[in-house]
Amino acid sequence: MPFSLENAGGLPCYRSPLLSAFPEVVHGFFTRQGGVSPAPYNSLNLSFTVGDQRPQVIHNRSLVQQALRLTALVSATQVHGCRESLITAGNAAPDEELPDADILITGHPSLGLLIKQADCQAVMLYDPRGRVAANVHGGWRGQVRNILGEAVARLREAFGSHPEDLVAAIGPSLGPCCAEFRNFRREFPPDLWSYQTRPTYFDLWALSRDQLLAAGLKPQQIDIAGICTRCRGDQFFSYRRDRCTGRQGAVIALRLKK
């Protein structure tokens, strides 16, 4: 289903219709717009590690936190691996990053799980039965290692989640129009070569969908934005396009019970 572009506290963000159907979930795939960082990080850069000034990044993060009305935003140093971090009120440090992790999981309300991206996928998972949320940083290296299958397995092991109950949303990211891998024979195993849409170009959205299906999710429970970050320079940072650039953020959280 098409994602909707909405206004969250003055910040534009895309939202998944599947996730929006759950009132206990708050989420947003934010654009590059609405922040305070100067070029080439203009303007809602949420990464501490790309060369932007730390006070500006902290301010941008506070804008996102306020827009979603959350107690805290939590992020980790993303390393293109498959390690997870279970987020609680005890380890949520808004102005710092947790050690290396590409899968963030929480069952605690009002803690926003932040994935930073500039072409990589942010894939949100929600278990409505167990009231557990996850956010996954899915770069191509992580996809080769089946990070989404690993994330589903972690939810099952840590919270007893059933894959058939999970809802997934794959946000704006590098599309098949721009996902070129000239050295794919070295970078991808042969069983992934079938995801080529034309010579050296790959459909990473389809790969993520198929990995989620293989993990046990139902087809109707998977949302794909279908928006390419490299093509939309007005809305998104893109490392492939600009190299020196910022990172937009994707956030999912559980609402506080009223």
Coordinates of C-alpha atoms in Angstrom, one line a residue:
M1 CA 0.0 0.0 0.0
P2 CA 1.3 3.5 -0.7
F3 CA 2.8 5.3 2.2
S4 CA 1.3 8.6 3.2
L5 CA 3.3 11.8 3.6
E6 CA 2.2 13.4 6.8
N7 CA 3.1 16.3 9.1
A8 CA 4.4 15.2 12.6
G9 CA 4.9 18.2 14.8
G10 CA 6.0 20.3 11.9
L11 CA 8.3 17.6 10.4
P12 CA 7.3 15.8 7.2
C13 CA 7.4 12.0 7.4
Y14 CA 6.1 9.0 5.6
R15 CA 3.9 6.5 7.3
S16 CA 2.9 3.0 6.6
P17 CA -0.8 2.3 6.3
L18 CA -0.3 -1.1 8.0
L19 CA 1.5 0.3 11.0
S20 CA -0.9 3.3 11.2
A21 CA -3.8 0.8 11.7
F22 CA -2.4 0.2 15.2
P23 CA -3.2 3.1 17.6
E24 CA -0.7 1.8 20.1
V25 CA 2.2 2.4 17.7
V26 CA 3.8 5.7 16.7
H27 CA 6.2 5.7 13.8
G28 CA 7.6 7.9 11.1
F29 CA 10.1 7.6 8.2
F30 CA 11.4 11.1 8.3
T31 CA 12.8 13.1 5.4
R32 CA 15.8 15.5 5.4
Q33 CA 13.6 18.5 5.8
G34 CA 12.8 20.5 9.0
G35 CA 16.1 20.5 10.8
V36 CA 18.9 23.0 11.6
S37 CA 22.0 21.5 10.1
P38 CA 23.8 23.4 7.2
A39 CA 24.8 21.9 3.9
P40 CA 25.8 19.2 3.1
Y41 CA 23.8 17.9 6.1
N42 CA 20.8 20.1 5.5
S43 CA 18.8 19.9 7.4
L44 CA 17.4 17.1 9.6
N45 CA 20.6 15.1 9.9
L46 CA 20.4 12.6 12.8
S47 CA 23.8 11.1 12.7
F48 CA 26.7 12.0 14.9
T49 CA 29.3 10.4 12.7
V50 CA 29.1 12.1 9.3
G51 CA 30.9 15.4 10.1
D52 CA 28.0 17.5 11.3
Q53 CA 28.3 19.5 14.5
R54 CA 27.1 17.5 17.6
P55 CA 24.9 20.3 19.0
Q56 CA 23.0 20.5 15.7
V57 CA 22.4 16.8 15.6
I58 CA 21.2 16.8 19.2
H59 CA 18.8 19.6 18.3
N60 CA 17.5 17.7 15.3
R61 CA 17.0 14.6 17.4
S62 CA 15.0 16.6 19.9
L63 CA 12.8 17.9 17.1
V64 CA 12.0 14.3 16.1
Q65 CA 11.4 13.2 19.7
Q66 CA 9.1 16.2 20.3
A67 CA 7.3 15.6 17.0
L68 CA 6.4 12.0 18.0
R69 CA 5.9 13.0 21.7
L70 CA 8.3 10.4 23.0
T71 CA 10.3 10.2 26.3
A72 CA 13.5 9.4 24.5
L73 CA 15.1 8.4 21.1
V74 CA 17.5 5.5 21.2
S75 CA 20.0 4.6 18.5
A76 CA 23.1 2.5 18.2
T77 CA 26.3 2.6 16.2
Q78 CA 25.3 0.8 13.0
V79 CA 27.9 -1.6 11.7
H80 CA 26.1 -3.6 8.9
G81 CA 26.0 -6.7 11.1
C82 CA 23.2 -8.7 12.7
R83 CA 23.6 -7.9 16.4
E84 CA 20.6 -6.8 18.3
S85 CA 20.1 -4.5 21.3
L86 CA 17.1 -4.8 23.6
I87 CA 16.1 -1.3 24.7
T88 CA 14.8 -0.5 28.1
A89 CA 14.4 2.7 30.2
G90 CA 17.7 1.7 31.8
N91 CA 19.9 1.8 28.7
A92 CA 18.1 4.5 26.8
A93 CA 20.7 7.4 26.5
P94 CA 19.2 10.0 24.1
D95 CA 22.5 11.9 23.4
E96 CA 24.7 8.9 23.1
E97 CA 24.7 5.7 21.0
L98 CA 24.5 2.1 22.2
P99 CA 27.4 -0.2 21.2
D100 CA 27.4 -1.8 17.8
A101 CA 23.9 -3.0 16.8
D102 CA 21.7 -3.0 13.7
I103 CA 18.6 -4.5 15.3
L104 CA 16.8 -2.5 18.0
I105 CA 13.9 -4.1 19.9
T106 CA 11.7 -2.9 22.8
G107 CA 8.6 -3.7 24.7
H108 CA 8.8 -0.5 26.7
P109 CA 6.5 2.4 25.8
S110 CA 7.6 5.9 24.6
L111 CA 11.2 4.8 23.7
G112 CA 11.7 5.6 20.0
L113 CA 13.9 3.2 18.1
L114 CA 15.9 5.3 15.7
I115 CA 17.6 3.9 12.5
K116 CA 19.8 6.3 10.6
Q117 CA 19.9 5.9 6.8
A118 CA 21.0 7.4 3.5
D119 CA 20.0 4.6 1.0
C120 CA 20.0 1.7 3.4
Q121 CA 16.7 0.3 4.5
A122 CA 14.9 0.9 7.8
V123 CA 12.5 -2.0 8.3
M124 CA 10.1 -1.7 11.2
L125 CA 8.5 -4.8 12.8
Y126 CA 5.6 -4.9 15.2
D127 CA 4.0 -7.7 17.1
P128 CA 0.5 -6.6 18.0
R129 CA -0.1 -9.7 20.2
G130 CA 3.0 -9.2 22.3
R131 CA 3.2 -5.4 22.0
V132 CA 6.8 -5.5 20.9
A133 CA 8.5 -3.2 18.3
A134 CA 11.7 -3.5 16.4
N135 CA 13.6 -1.4 13.9
V136 CA 16.2 -2.9 11.6
H137 CA 19.1 -1.3 9.7
G138 CA 19.2 -3.2 6.5
G139 CA 22.1 -2.3 4.3
W140 CA 23.0 -4.7 1.5
R141 CA 25.7 -6.4 3.6
G142 CA 23.1 -7.1 6.3
Q143 CA 20.7 -8.4 3.6
V144 CA 23.4 -10.8 2.4
R145 CA 23.4 -12.1 6.0
N146 CA 19.6 -12.2 6.1
I147 CA 19.3 -9.6 8.9
L148 CA 15.5 -9.6 8.7
G149 CA 15.4 -13.3 9.3
E150 CA 17.7 -12.8 12.2
A151 CA 15.4 -10.0 13.6
V152 CA 12.3 -12.2 13.4
A153 CA 14.2 -15.0 15.2
R154 CA 15.3 -12.6 17.9
L155 CA 11.7 -11.5 18.5
R156 CA 10.6 -15.1 18.7
E157 CA 13.4 -16.0 21.1
A158 CA 13.2 -13.0 23.4
F159 CA 9.5 -12.2 23.4
G160 CA 7.8 -15.3 22.1
S161 CA 6.6 -13.5 18.9
H162 CA 4.9 -15.6 16.2
P163 CA 6.1 -14.6 12.7
E164 CA 2.6 -14.8 11.3
D165 CA 1.5 -12.1 13.7
L166 CA 4.2 -9.6 12.7
V167 CA 3.6 -6.5 10.6
A168 CA 6.6 -5.1 8.6
A169 CA 7.2 -1.8 6.9
I170 CA 10.1 -1.2 4.5
G171 CA 10.7 2.5 4.3
P172 CA 12.2 4.8 1.6
S173 CA 15.6 3.5 0.5
L174 CA 17.7 2.7 -2.5
G175 CA 15.4 1.4 -5.3
P176 CA 15.9 -1.0 -8.1
C177 CA 16.3 2.0 -10.4
C178 CA 19.6 3.0 -8.6
A179 CA 20.9 -0.1 -6.7
E180 CA 23.8 -0.8 -8.9
F181 CA 26.4 -3.3 -7.9
R182 CA 29.1 -3.7 -10.5
N183 CA 31.0 -6.2 -8.4
F184 CA 27.9 -8.2 -7.5
R185 CA 29.6 -11.5 -8.2
R186 CA 32.0 -10.8 -5.3
E187 CA 29.5 -9.1 -3.1
F188 CA 26.4 -11.2 -3.4
P189 CA 26.1 -15.0 -3.2
P190 CA 24.8 -16.7 -6.4
D191 CA 21.3 -17.3 -4.9
L192 CA 20.7 -13.6 -4.8
W193 CA 21.7 -12.9 -8.4
S194 CA 18.1 -13.5 -9.5
Y195 CA 17.2 -10.2 -7.9
Q196 CA 18.8 -8.3 -10.8
T197 CA 16.2 -6.2 -12.7
R198 CA 18.8 -5.4 -15.4
P199 CA 22.5 -6.0 -15.6
T200 CA 24.2 -5.0 -12.3
Y201 CA 21.0 -3.4 -10.8
F202 CA 19.2 -5.2 -8.0
D203 CA 15.8 -5.0 -6.4
L204 CA 16.6 -4.9 -2.7
W205 CA 13.0 -4.2 -1.8
A206 CA 12.0 -7.5 -3.3
L207 CA 14.9 -9.2 -1.5
S208 CA 13.7 -7.9 1.9
R209 CA 10.1 -8.9 1.2
D210 CA 11.2 -12.4 0.3
Q211 CA 13.4 -12.7 3.4
L212 CA 10.4 -11.6 5.6
L213 CA 8.2 -14.2 3.8
A214 CA 10.8 -16.9 4.4
A215 CA 10.9 -15.9 8.1
G216 CA 7.1 -16.6 8.3
L217 CA 5.4 -13.3 7.7
K218 CA 2.2 -13.1 5.7
P219 CA 2.3 -11.3 2.3
Q220 CA -0.5 -8.9 3.3
Q221 CA 1.4 -8.0 6.5
I222 CA 4.4 -6.4 4.6
D223 CA 4.3 -2.8 3.5
I224 CA 6.9 -1.3 1.0
A225 CA 7.2 2.4 0.5
G226 CA 8.6 2.0 -3.0
I227 CA 10.3 5.4 -2.8
C228 CA 14.0 5.7 -3.9
T229 CA 16.2 7.9 -1.7
R230 CA 18.7 8.4 -4.5
C231 CA 16.1 9.7 -6.9
R232 CA 14.5 12.1 -4.4
G233 CA 17.2 14.6 -3.5
D234 CA 14.6 17.1 -2.4
Q235 CA 13.4 14.8 0.3
F236 CA 16.2 12.4 1.2
F237 CA 19.9 12.1 1.9
S238 CA 21.6 9.6 -0.3
Y239 CA 25.2 8.4 0.1
R240 CA 25.1 6.9 -3.4
R241 CA 24.2 10.3 -4.9
D242 CA 26.2 12.8 -2.7
R243 CA 28.8 10.8 -0.7
C244 CA 29.3 13.6 1.9
T245 CA 25.8 14.0 3.3
G246 CA 23.6 13.5 6.3
R247 CA 21.3 10.7 7.5
Q248 CA 17.6 10.8 7.9
G249 CA 15.9 8.8 10.5
A250 CA 13.1 6.2 10.9
V251 CA 11.5 5.8 14.3
I252 CA 9.0 3.4 15.8
A253 CA 7.8 3.3 19.4
L254 CA 5.0 2.1 21.5
R255 CA 2.6 4.7 22.9
L256 CA 2.2 5.2 26.6
K257 CA -1.1 3.7 27.7
K258 CA -3.6 6.4 28.7

